[in-house]
Short mmCIF file of C-alpha atoms and ligand atoms in Angstrom, two decimals:
data_model
loop_
_atom_site.label_atom_id
_atom_site.label_comp_id
_atom_site.label_asym_id
_atom_site.label_seq_id
_atom_site.Cartn_x
_atom_site.Cartn_y
_atom_site.Cartn_z
CA MET A 1 -89.85 47.66 -45.72
CA LYS A 2 -86.29 48.75 -44.81
CA THR A 3 -86.91 47.77 -41.20
CA THR A 4 -88.19 44.38 -42.27
CA CYS A 5 -85.07 43.72 -44.35
CA LYS A 6 -82.82 44.66 -41.47
CA ARG A 7 -84.70 42.31 -39.22
CA LEU A 8 -84.55 39.53 -41.76
CA ALA A 9 -80.79 40.00 -42.03
CA ALA A 10 -80.38 40.00 -38.26
CA ALA A 11 -82.49 36.85 -37.95
CA CYS A 12 -80.42 35.10 -40.62
CA VAL A 13 -77.19 35.98 -38.82
CA ALA A 14 -78.60 34.66 -35.55
CA VAL A 15 -79.74 31.38 -37.13
CA LEU A 16 -76.39 30.92 -38.92
CA ALA A 17 -74.50 31.58 -35.70
CA ALA A 18 -76.63 29.02 -33.87
CA LEU A 19 -76.07 26.39 -36.58
CA SER A 20 -72.30 26.87 -36.67
CA LEU A 21 -71.69 26.41 -32.92
CA PRO A 22 -69.54 23.28 -33.24
CA ALA A 23 -66.99 25.06 -35.42
CA CYS A 24 -63.54 25.09 -33.83
CA GLY A 25 -60.80 27.68 -33.71
CA GLU A 26 -57.61 27.59 -35.71
CA ARG A 27 -55.35 26.43 -32.90
CA LYS A 28 -53.52 23.14 -33.23
CA THR A 29 -55.10 20.13 -31.57
CA ALA A 30 -53.06 17.19 -30.33
CA GLU A 31 -54.38 13.89 -29.05
CA LEU A 32 -52.69 10.98 -27.30
CA GLU A 33 -53.95 7.62 -26.12
CA LEU A 34 -51.83 5.51 -23.85
CA PHE A 35 -51.99 2.25 -21.93
CA ALA A 36 -49.91 2.66 -18.78
CA MET A 37 -50.13 2.15 -15.01
CA ASP A 38 -52.64 -0.67 -15.57
CA THR A 39 -55.13 1.67 -17.13
CA TYR A 40 -56.18 3.57 -20.22
CA MET A 41 -55.26 7.23 -20.55
CA SER A 42 -56.35 9.84 -23.07
CA PHE A 43 -55.19 13.41 -23.58
CA THR A 44 -56.38 16.26 -25.78
CA ALA A 45 -54.44 19.52 -25.84
CA TYR A 46 -54.82 22.78 -27.79
CA GLY A 47 -51.96 25.09 -28.66
CA ASN A 48 -48.97 25.58 -30.91
CA ARG A 49 -46.78 23.21 -28.92
CA ALA A 50 -49.51 20.79 -27.85
CA GLU A 51 -47.99 17.93 -29.86
CA GLU A 52 -44.58 18.28 -28.19
CA ALA A 53 -46.18 18.60 -24.76
CA LEU A 54 -48.18 15.38 -25.13
CA ALA A 55 -45.14 13.50 -26.45
CA GLU A 56 -43.22 14.48 -23.32
CA ALA A 57 -46.22 13.65 -21.13
CA GLY A 58 -46.29 10.14 -22.62
CA ARG A 59 -42.57 9.63 -22.01
CA THR A 60 -42.85 10.91 -18.44
CA ILE A 61 -45.76 8.60 -17.61
CA ASN A 62 -43.85 5.59 -18.96
CA GLU A 63 -40.83 6.56 -16.86
CA LEU A 64 -43.00 6.94 -13.77
CA GLU A 65 -44.54 3.53 -14.35
CA GLN A 66 -41.09 1.92 -14.59
CA ARG A 67 -40.21 3.39 -11.19
CA LEU A 68 -43.50 3.08 -9.35
CA SER A 69 -45.00 -0.26 -10.45
CA ARG A 70 -45.40 -2.81 -7.68
CA THR A 71 -45.43 -5.73 -10.12
CA ARG A 72 -42.72 -4.72 -12.61
CA GLU A 73 -39.54 -6.55 -11.64
CA GLY A 74 -36.69 -4.14 -10.96
CA SER A 75 -38.86 -1.06 -10.38
CA GLU A 76 -37.98 1.05 -7.35
CA ILE A 77 -41.16 -0.03 -5.54
CA TRP A 78 -40.68 -3.69 -6.53
CA THR A 79 -37.13 -3.53 -5.12
CA LEU A 80 -38.33 -1.82 -1.95
CA ASN A 81 -40.95 -4.54 -1.36
CA ALA A 82 -38.56 -7.39 -2.26
CA GLN A 83 -35.50 -6.20 -0.31
CA GLY A 84 -36.94 -3.90 2.37
CA CYS A 85 -34.76 -1.09 1.13
CA ALA A 86 -34.28 0.73 -2.19
CA ASP A 87 -32.52 3.66 -3.80
CA ILE A 88 -35.27 5.95 -5.01
CA SER A 89 -35.46 8.73 -7.58
CA PRO A 90 -36.58 12.25 -6.61
CA ASP A 91 -40.02 11.53 -8.15
CA THR A 92 -40.55 8.42 -6.04
CA ALA A 93 -39.29 10.19 -2.92
CA GLU A 94 -41.67 13.09 -3.48
CA LEU A 95 -44.61 10.78 -4.11
CA ILE A 96 -43.94 8.60 -1.05
CA GLY A 97 -43.55 11.79 1.01
CA GLN A 98 -46.95 13.00 -0.17
CA ALA A 99 -48.53 9.59 0.47
CA LEU A 100 -47.23 9.58 4.05
CA ALA A 101 -48.59 13.09 4.58
CA TYR A 102 -52.07 12.14 3.28
CA ALA A 103 -52.04 8.99 5.42
CA ALA A 104 -51.41 11.17 8.48
CA GLN A 105 -54.07 13.74 7.49
CA THR A 106 -56.73 11.09 6.89
CA GLY A 107 -55.98 9.07 10.02
CA GLY A 108 -54.80 6.12 7.92
CA ALA A 109 -57.96 5.92 5.78
CA PHE A 110 -55.57 6.28 2.84
CA ASP A 111 -52.52 4.08 3.36
CA ILE A 112 -50.02 2.80 0.78
CA THR A 113 -48.78 0.11 3.21
CA VAL A 114 -52.07 -1.81 2.82
CA ALA A 115 -50.33 -3.73 0.00
CA PRO A 116 -49.91 -7.09 1.86
CA LEU A 117 -53.70 -7.23 2.30
CA VAL A 118 -54.37 -6.21 -1.32
CA GLU A 119 -52.15 -9.11 -2.31
CA LEU A 120 -53.88 -11.52 0.11
CA TRP A 121 -57.32 -10.70 -1.32
CA GLY A 122 -55.95 -10.89 -4.88
CA ILE A 123 -57.84 -7.64 -5.51
CA THR A 124 -55.87 -6.60 -8.58
CA THR A 125 -55.72 -10.11 -10.06
CA ASP A 126 -58.14 -12.10 -12.19
CA THR A 127 -58.69 -14.53 -9.30
CA PRO A 128 -59.67 -12.64 -6.13
CA ARG A 129 -60.70 -14.67 -3.08
CA VAL A 130 -62.02 -14.18 0.45
CA PRO A 131 -59.22 -15.00 2.91
CA ALA A 132 -59.76 -16.57 6.34
CA LYS A 133 -60.01 -14.10 9.23
CA ALA A 134 -56.80 -15.54 10.72
CA GLU A 135 -54.91 -14.72 7.52
CA ILE A 136 -56.15 -11.13 7.62
CA ASP A 137 -55.40 -10.69 11.32
CA ALA A 138 -51.87 -11.96 10.74
CA LEU A 139 -51.18 -9.24 8.16
CA LEU A 140 -52.95 -6.29 9.85
CA PRO A 141 -49.95 -5.43 12.10
CA LEU A 142 -47.88 -4.89 8.92
CA VAL A 143 -50.12 -1.99 7.83
CA GLY A 144 -49.27 1.55 8.89
CA SER A 145 -47.05 4.47 7.95
CA LYS A 146 -44.71 3.79 10.85
CA HIS A 147 -43.31 0.85 8.88
CA LEU A 148 -42.03 3.06 6.03
CA THR A 149 -39.19 5.56 6.33
CA LEU A 150 -37.49 7.93 3.89
CA THR A 151 -33.80 8.56 4.54
CA ARG A 152 -30.70 10.13 3.00
CA SER A 153 -27.67 8.02 2.08
CA ASP A 154 -25.55 11.11 2.66
CA PRO A 155 -26.50 13.65 5.35
CA ALA A 156 -25.41 16.41 2.97
CA LEU A 157 -28.27 15.59 0.54
CA THR A 158 -31.23 17.96 0.53
CA VAL A 159 -33.68 15.31 -0.75
CA PHE A 160 -34.43 11.77 0.35
CA ASP A 161 -32.86 9.10 -1.86
CA THR A 162 -33.56 5.91 0.10
CA ALA A 163 -36.73 4.19 1.31
CA VAL A 164 -36.71 1.60 4.10
CA LEU A 165 -39.53 -0.81 4.93
CA ASP A 166 -39.99 -3.08 7.97
CA PRO A 167 -39.78 -6.86 7.33
CA GLY A 168 -42.92 -8.37 5.79
CA CYS A 169 -44.38 -4.98 4.87
CA ALA A 170 -45.10 -3.78 1.34
CA VAL A 171 -46.05 -0.62 -0.49
CA ASP A 172 -48.55 -0.12 -3.33
CA LEU A 173 -48.82 3.34 -4.89
CA GLY A 174 -51.86 2.40 -6.99
CA GLY A 175 -54.10 4.80 -5.06
CA ILE A 176 -51.97 7.87 -5.73
CA ALA A 177 -49.57 7.26 -8.65
CA LYS A 178 -52.08 8.19 -11.38
CA GLY A 179 -52.89 11.41 -9.53
CA TYR A 180 -49.20 12.18 -9.25
CA ALA A 181 -48.77 11.46 -12.96
CA ALA A 182 -51.63 13.91 -13.66
CA ASP A 183 -49.72 16.55 -11.66
CA ARG A 184 -46.65 15.95 -13.81
CA VAL A 185 -48.74 16.23 -16.99
CA ALA A 186 -50.05 19.58 -15.76
CA ASP A 187 -46.46 20.77 -15.19
CA ILE A 188 -45.48 19.70 -18.72
CA LEU A 189 -48.46 21.49 -20.31
CA GLU A 190 -47.47 24.61 -18.38
CA LYS A 191 -43.85 24.29 -19.58
CA TYR A 192 -44.97 24.17 -23.23
CA GLY A 193 -47.43 27.01 -22.85
CA VAL A 194 -50.45 24.81 -23.60
CA SER A 195 -53.36 26.83 -22.28
CA ASP A 196 -56.23 24.38 -22.82
CA ALA A 197 -56.31 20.63 -22.33
CA VAL A 198 -58.29 17.73 -20.93
CA ALA A 199 -56.63 14.57 -19.64
CA SER A 200 -58.05 11.35 -18.24
CA LEU A 201 -55.60 8.97 -16.60
CA GLY A 202 -57.83 5.99 -15.92
CA GLY A 203 -60.50 8.16 -14.34
CA ASN A 204 -58.08 10.69 -12.83
CA VAL A 205 -59.18 13.77 -14.75
CA TYR A 206 -57.30 17.03 -15.24
CA VAL A 207 -58.94 19.98 -16.97
CA ARG A 208 -56.90 22.98 -18.02
CA GLY A 209 -58.24 26.28 -19.39
CA THR A 210 -61.41 25.92 -21.43
CA ARG A 211 -63.08 23.96 -24.20
CA PRO A 212 -62.46 25.18 -27.76
CA ASP A 213 -65.67 27.25 -27.52
CA GLY A 214 -64.28 29.15 -24.52
CA THR A 215 -66.60 27.60 -21.92
CA PRO A 216 -65.41 25.50 -18.95
CA TRP A 217 -64.82 21.78 -19.43
CA ARG A 218 -67.82 19.54 -18.79
CA VAL A 219 -66.90 16.68 -16.46
CA ALA A 220 -69.68 14.14 -15.96
CA ILE A 221 -69.77 11.95 -12.84
CA GLN A 222 -70.60 8.32 -13.62
CA ASP A 223 -73.86 7.07 -12.12
CA PRO A 224 -72.76 4.19 -9.83
CA LEU A 225 -76.12 2.43 -10.17
CA GLN A 226 -76.77 2.51 -13.90
CA ASN A 227 -75.47 3.29 -17.32
CA GLY A 228 -75.26 7.08 -17.51
CA CYS A 229 -74.22 10.10 -15.53
CA ALA A 230 -75.34 11.25 -12.08
CA ALA A 231 -74.22 14.88 -12.32
CA MET A 232 -72.27 17.31 -14.46
CA LEU A 233 -69.48 19.61 -13.23
CA THR A 234 -68.25 22.56 -15.28
CA LEU A 235 -64.62 23.12 -14.34
CA SER A 236 -61.31 24.71 -15.31
CA ASP A 237 -57.76 24.27 -14.02
CA THR A 238 -58.38 21.53 -11.53
CA PHE A 239 -58.15 17.79 -10.91
CA VAL A 240 -61.16 15.50 -10.49
CA VAL A 241 -60.98 11.94 -9.16
CA THR A 242 -63.77 9.49 -8.31
CA SER A 243 -63.50 6.43 -6.05
CA GLY A 244 -66.27 3.91 -5.61
CA GLY A 245 -66.83 0.27 -4.83
CA TYR A 246 -68.83 -0.16 -8.02
CA GLN A 247 -65.70 0.31 -10.13
CA ARG A 248 -64.35 -3.16 -9.39
CA PHE A 249 -65.83 -5.95 -7.32
CA PHE A 250 -66.18 -9.70 -7.17
CA ALA A 251 -68.74 -12.17 -5.88
CA ASP A 252 -67.86 -14.92 -3.40
CA PRO A 253 -69.21 -18.39 -4.31
CA ASP A 254 -71.80 -17.81 -1.53
CA GLY A 255 -73.04 -14.74 -3.43
CA THR A 256 -71.62 -12.00 -1.19
CA ILE A 257 -70.32 -9.02 -3.17
CA TYR A 258 -66.90 -7.69 -2.20
CA GLN A 259 -65.72 -4.40 -3.68
CA HIS A 260 -62.08 -3.55 -4.28
CA ILE A 261 -61.30 -0.80 -1.75
CA LEU A 262 -59.92 -2.23 1.52
CA ASP A 263 -60.28 -0.50 4.87
CA PRO A 264 -56.69 -0.38 6.17
CA ALA A 265 -58.04 -0.54 9.74
CA THR A 266 -59.95 -3.82 9.34
CA GLY A 267 -58.30 -5.51 6.36
CA TYR A 268 -61.75 -6.09 4.82
CA PRO A 269 -63.39 -4.38 1.83
CA VAL A 270 -65.07 -1.16 2.92
CA GLN A 271 -68.72 -1.43 3.92
CA SER A 272 -69.47 2.16 3.00
CA ASP A 273 -72.71 4.14 3.12
CA LEU A 274 -71.31 5.81 -0.01
CA LEU A 275 -71.48 4.59 -3.58
CA SER A 276 -68.84 6.99 -4.82
CA VAL A 277 -66.76 9.99 -3.82
CA THR A 278 -65.57 12.61 -6.29
CA VAL A 279 -62.86 15.00 -5.13
CA VAL A 280 -62.10 18.27 -6.92
CA CYS A 281 -58.90 20.08 -5.96
CA PRO A 282 -55.88 21.81 -7.52
CA ASP A 283 -53.51 18.92 -6.72
CA GLY A 284 -53.79 15.60 -8.58
CA ALA A 285 -52.07 13.32 -6.08
CA ARG A 286 -54.12 14.77 -3.22
CA ALA A 287 -57.38 14.38 -5.17
CA ASP A 288 -56.48 10.73 -5.84
CA ALA A 289 -55.55 9.94 -2.22
CA TYR A 290 -58.49 11.84 -0.69
CA SER A 291 -61.08 10.19 -2.96
CA THR A 292 -60.07 6.77 -1.61
CA ALA A 293 -59.79 8.01 1.98
CA LEU A 294 -63.22 9.69 1.96
CA TYR A 295 -64.83 6.57 0.51
CA VAL A 296 -63.29 4.52 3.34
CA MET A 297 -64.45 7.10 5.93
CA GLY A 298 -68.11 7.11 4.89
CA GLU A 299 -70.47 10.08 4.67
CA ALA A 300 -70.35 11.51 8.22
CA LYS A 301 -66.57 11.37 8.61
CA ALA A 302 -66.02 12.61 5.05
CA ALA A 303 -68.23 15.63 5.75
CA SER A 304 -66.36 16.53 8.93
CA PHE A 305 -63.00 15.99 7.20
CA TRP A 306 -64.11 18.44 4.49
CA GLN A 307 -65.19 20.96 7.17
CA SER A 308 -61.85 20.67 8.98
CA CYS A 309 -59.86 21.17 5.75
CA GLN A 310 -61.73 24.37 4.85
CA ALA A 311 -60.11 26.11 7.80
CA GLU A 312 -56.64 25.06 6.68
CA VAL A 313 -54.41 25.98 3.78
CA GLU A 314 -55.51 23.12 1.52
CA PRO A 315 -59.27 23.16 1.02
CA PHE A 316 -60.92 20.85 -1.50
CA GLU A 317 -64.44 20.21 -2.81
CA MET A 318 -66.31 16.94 -3.17
CA VAL A 319 -69.46 15.23 -4.47
CA LEU A 320 -70.70 12.25 -2.45
CA ILE A 321 -73.19 9.77 -3.91
CA THR A 322 -74.79 7.91 -1.02
CA ALA A 323 -76.22 4.40 -0.85
CA ASP A 324 -79.63 5.92 0.01
CA HIS A 325 -79.66 7.75 -3.34
CA ARG A 326 -78.62 11.28 -2.39
CA ILE A 327 -75.98 13.39 -4.10
CA VAL A 328 -74.22 15.67 -1.63
CA CYS A 329 -72.22 18.48 -3.22
CA THR A 330 -70.06 20.83 -1.17
CA SER A 331 -70.90 24.54 -1.31
CA GLY A 332 -67.75 25.50 -3.22
CA LEU A 333 -69.01 23.47 -6.20
CA ALA A 334 -72.62 24.64 -6.12
CA ASP A 335 -72.13 27.00 -9.07
CA ASN A 336 -70.29 24.33 -11.09
CA PHE A 337 -72.84 21.59 -10.50
CA THR A 338 -75.71 20.54 -12.77
CA GLU A 339 -78.23 17.86 -11.85
CA GLN A 340 -78.97 15.15 -14.39
CA GLU A 341 -82.69 14.96 -15.02
CA ASP A 342 -82.82 11.24 -15.74
CA ALA A 343 -80.79 10.25 -12.67
CA SER A 344 -82.90 9.23 -9.67
CA TYR A 345 -81.15 11.09 -6.86
CA ALA A 346 -82.07 13.76 -4.34
CA TYR A 347 -79.59 16.64 -4.43
CA GLU A 348 -78.15 18.41 -1.37
CA ILE A 349 -75.57 21.12 -0.80
CA LEU A 350 -73.16 20.72 2.10
CA ALA A 351 -72.32 24.14 3.58
CA HIS A 352 -69.68 25.18 6.09
CA MET B 1 -85.39 51.66 -23.49
CA PRO B 2 -84.82 55.38 -23.99
CA THR B 3 -84.94 56.30 -27.68
CA ARG B 4 -84.15 59.40 -29.62
CA SER B 5 -87.04 60.95 -31.47
CA SER B 6 -87.22 58.83 -34.60
CA PRO B 7 -88.45 60.13 -37.92
CA ILE B 8 -90.02 56.74 -38.73
CA LYS B 9 -92.99 55.55 -36.74
CA TYR B 10 -92.85 51.75 -36.60
CA ARG B 11 -95.97 49.72 -37.16
CA PRO B 12 -95.88 45.87 -37.36
CA THR B 13 -96.63 44.49 -40.84
CA VAL B 14 -97.61 41.08 -42.15
CA TRP B 15 -93.95 40.57 -43.13
CA ASP B 16 -92.86 40.96 -39.54
CA ALA B 17 -95.37 38.41 -38.35
CA LEU B 18 -94.27 35.93 -41.03
CA ILE B 19 -90.60 36.35 -40.20
CA ALA B 20 -91.25 36.01 -36.49
CA ALA B 21 -93.19 32.81 -37.13
CA ALA B 22 -90.42 31.45 -39.34
CA ILE B 23 -87.77 32.17 -36.72
CA ILE B 24 -89.81 30.50 -33.98
CA ALA B 25 -90.36 27.45 -36.20
CA LEU B 26 -86.64 27.20 -37.01
CA GLY B 27 -85.76 27.52 -33.33
CA LEU B 28 -88.18 24.77 -32.38
CA LEU B 29 -86.84 22.52 -35.12
CA ALA B 30 -83.25 23.12 -33.97
CA ALA B 31 -84.21 22.41 -30.34
CA VAL B 32 -86.03 19.19 -31.25
CA LEU B 33 -83.10 18.02 -33.40
CA PHE B 34 -80.61 18.91 -30.67
CA TYR B 35 -82.43 17.11 -27.86
CA THR B 36 -83.39 14.01 -29.81
CA LYS B 37 -79.78 13.70 -30.92
CA ASN B 38 -78.45 14.02 -27.37
CA ALA B 39 -80.97 11.98 -25.42
CA ARG B 40 -79.18 8.89 -26.69
CA GLY B 41 -76.17 8.54 -28.86
CA GLY B 42 -78.08 9.28 -32.05
CA SER B 43 -75.44 11.63 -33.39
CA ALA B 44 -72.58 9.82 -31.65
CA ILE B 45 -69.38 8.92 -33.39
CA VAL B 46 -67.96 5.50 -32.57
CA THR B 47 -64.18 5.44 -32.33
CA VAL B 48 -62.39 2.11 -31.95
CA SER B 49 -58.70 2.33 -31.20
CA VAL B 50 -56.15 -0.46 -30.92
CA ALA B 51 -52.93 0.26 -29.00
CA GLY B 52 -53.62 3.98 -29.18
CA GLU B 53 -54.17 4.06 -32.96
CA VAL B 54 -57.63 4.72 -34.38
CA ALA B 55 -58.77 1.54 -36.13
CA GLU B 56 -62.24 2.72 -37.04
CA ARG B 57 -64.36 5.84 -36.76
CA ALA B 58 -68.01 5.87 -37.86
CA ALA B 59 -71.42 7.25 -37.00
CA LEU B 60 -73.09 4.99 -34.43
CA SER B 61 -76.15 4.80 -36.69
CA GLN B 62 -74.00 3.29 -39.47
CA PHE B 63 -72.12 0.88 -37.21
CA ASP B 64 -74.82 -1.79 -36.79
CA GLY B 65 -73.70 -5.42 -36.76
CA ASP B 66 -70.62 -7.30 -35.54
CA HIS B 67 -67.05 -6.00 -35.89
CA VAL B 68 -63.94 -7.99 -35.01
CA TYR B 69 -60.73 -6.36 -33.74
CA THR B 70 -57.45 -7.93 -32.71
CA GLY B 71 -54.96 -6.36 -30.34
CA ASN B 72 -52.02 -7.67 -28.34
CA GLY B 73 -52.95 -11.25 -29.29
CA TYR B 74 -56.59 -10.99 -28.16
CA THR B 75 -59.69 -10.86 -30.33
CA LEU B 76 -62.83 -8.87 -29.51
CA THR B 77 -66.20 -8.92 -31.20
CA VAL B 78 -67.88 -5.53 -30.93
CA SER B 79 -71.63 -5.56 -31.63
CA ALA B 80 -73.89 -2.62 -32.28
CA HIS B 81 -77.61 -2.28 -32.75
CA ASP B 82 -80.44 0.09 -31.81
CA GLY B 83 -77.95 2.79 -30.78
CA GLU B 84 -76.19 0.52 -28.29
CA ILE B 85 -72.72 -0.90 -28.56
CA PHE B 86 -71.08 -3.66 -26.53
CA VAL B 87 -68.34 -6.29 -26.56
CA SER B 88 -70.24 -9.51 -27.27
CA HIS B 89 -67.21 -11.76 -27.14
CA SER B 90 -63.58 -11.55 -26.04
CA ASP B 91 -60.84 -14.06 -25.27
CA CYS B 92 -59.12 -11.68 -22.80
CA GLY B 93 -58.41 -12.75 -19.21
CA GLY B 94 -60.54 -10.57 -16.98
CA GLN B 95 -63.53 -10.15 -19.36
CA ASP B 96 -63.87 -6.59 -18.01
CA CYS B 97 -64.77 -5.38 -21.49
CA VAL B 98 -67.62 -7.88 -21.80
CA HIS B 99 -68.82 -7.11 -18.26
CA THR B 100 -68.94 -3.38 -19.01
CA GLY B 101 -72.12 -4.10 -20.95
CA ALA B 102 -73.72 -1.81 -23.48
CA ILE B 103 -72.88 1.86 -23.88
CA SER B 104 -75.16 4.32 -25.64
CA ARG B 105 -74.30 7.78 -24.34
CA ILE B 106 -71.74 10.26 -25.53
CA GLY B 107 -68.63 10.22 -23.36
CA GLN B 108 -68.97 6.54 -22.45
CA SER B 109 -66.30 4.03 -23.33
CA ILE B 110 -65.44 0.34 -23.12
CA VAL B 111 -61.82 -0.47 -22.40
CA CYS B 112 -60.12 -3.84 -22.80
CA LEU B 113 -56.74 -3.43 -21.09
CA PRO B 114 -55.25 -6.80 -22.15
CA ALA B 115 -56.08 -6.20 -25.82
CA GLN B 116 -55.43 -2.43 -25.57
CA ILE B 117 -58.69 -1.82 -27.38
CA VAL B 118 -60.92 1.15 -26.57
CA ILE B 119 -64.41 1.80 -27.92
CA ARG B 120 -65.62 5.36 -27.34
CA LEU B 121 -68.74 7.35 -28.12
CA GLU B 122 -67.90 10.92 -29.01
CA SER B 123 -69.75 14.02 -30.15
CA ALA B 124 -69.05 17.56 -31.21
CA SER B 125 -72.27 18.88 -29.66
CA PRO B 126 -71.51 21.62 -27.11
CA GLY B 127 -73.97 20.27 -24.53
CA ASP B 128 -72.27 16.89 -24.06
CA ALA B 129 -69.73 15.89 -21.47
CA ASP B 130 -66.06 16.22 -22.45
CA VAL B 131 -64.95 13.53 -20.05
CA ILE B 132 -66.54 11.13 -17.57
CA VAL B 133 -65.03 10.60 -14.16
CA GLY B 134 -65.78 7.50 -12.13
ZN1 LIG C 1 -61.26 -7.50 -22.38
#
């Protein structure tokens, strides 16, 4: 009978433990919701100074928006586009420098100088339209990194403080600014010693440390075809960004569907064999820029770009969802990847 | 498993069988509850926030019907039934919130940028997504 009692006790403990799983630790939790950079952002952080950290993150994002917005009159980017030249803050200089580097790496598949065409299509407005081919061809020569230069007003300066743009050209940082903001949020959390946090800046996700139960964060990838998720990634200390045509699109009066990501080479919305691209890497701005670039490239080029980056100093991982209903996950994510049973995709691993 | 010579020889009793059966039954019940809750947003919490402040938080199952929220000069009607929730009417410019359609799964959200209104489905269950990317 003694043995039975012991077993009963052990069973009770096990059942109680199972029932109390959602219980949280004693650490402080801070939450912040924010509308900035034309999107919705939410942050949850755990730690003694989490509240302070998120307050500073909010201030920093608002400051970044005031400098980087293309549409906000008087911003550094607005001034650059309006006058062809602008004094820029160290943040803006760093971000433009990164954008130019990613444009070079991706062969122009990501390009912040595509702005005149974005404007022509009215992509970010409530009234998008299909321009005439002649209008597009007239603007195509204005696209390209060669039209944008960072300079120093004083040769003694160690950082760039001036940006110069060729006549007629324009810059839009929409494809990288949220990723850069996520990088800054990560820096701030580090500064305040916040060990665990999850942040979503309009779909640019940053996960730090673990969930309150000590397991990695669970990041679901939206199913581009239906309500629900296509896959689950369990991740810590990294950035995750998805790009896909399904996120924003419009229909021409003739019924043709145009999605919102333009191919800088053609000036037309991308006709991709991909539905979405998710990039996972330890740099937010790079994840943001690459996700757009890989979507523009399409499956074959994206796969070879991934291969070529593995040999270099800055590898990244990705999940491609293809138009023919496959989910291609790179080998570095294989252990972090869970299929969704109710999603109708075939799953593949892309190896080196 | 190597054991030391034990003075007690163990022989299963009726009690053991009963306890084992009870534990299995409890486990099954827990599993059934867990999966039925998570298949759809049965245990989901609806959070509606306006300009970053929580305006309402309720169990999805108790949220049925129409709810009106105003933010930034715009008015949204949020409707819920059968475990689904959607913006049935809005006077905002882009109508993105209306076009989002119905959400029913934990982690999903509807965002109206002009009105700065967000409707989210949340859960404390460990098996659910913390964040959705895409
Ligand atoms: Zn709306």
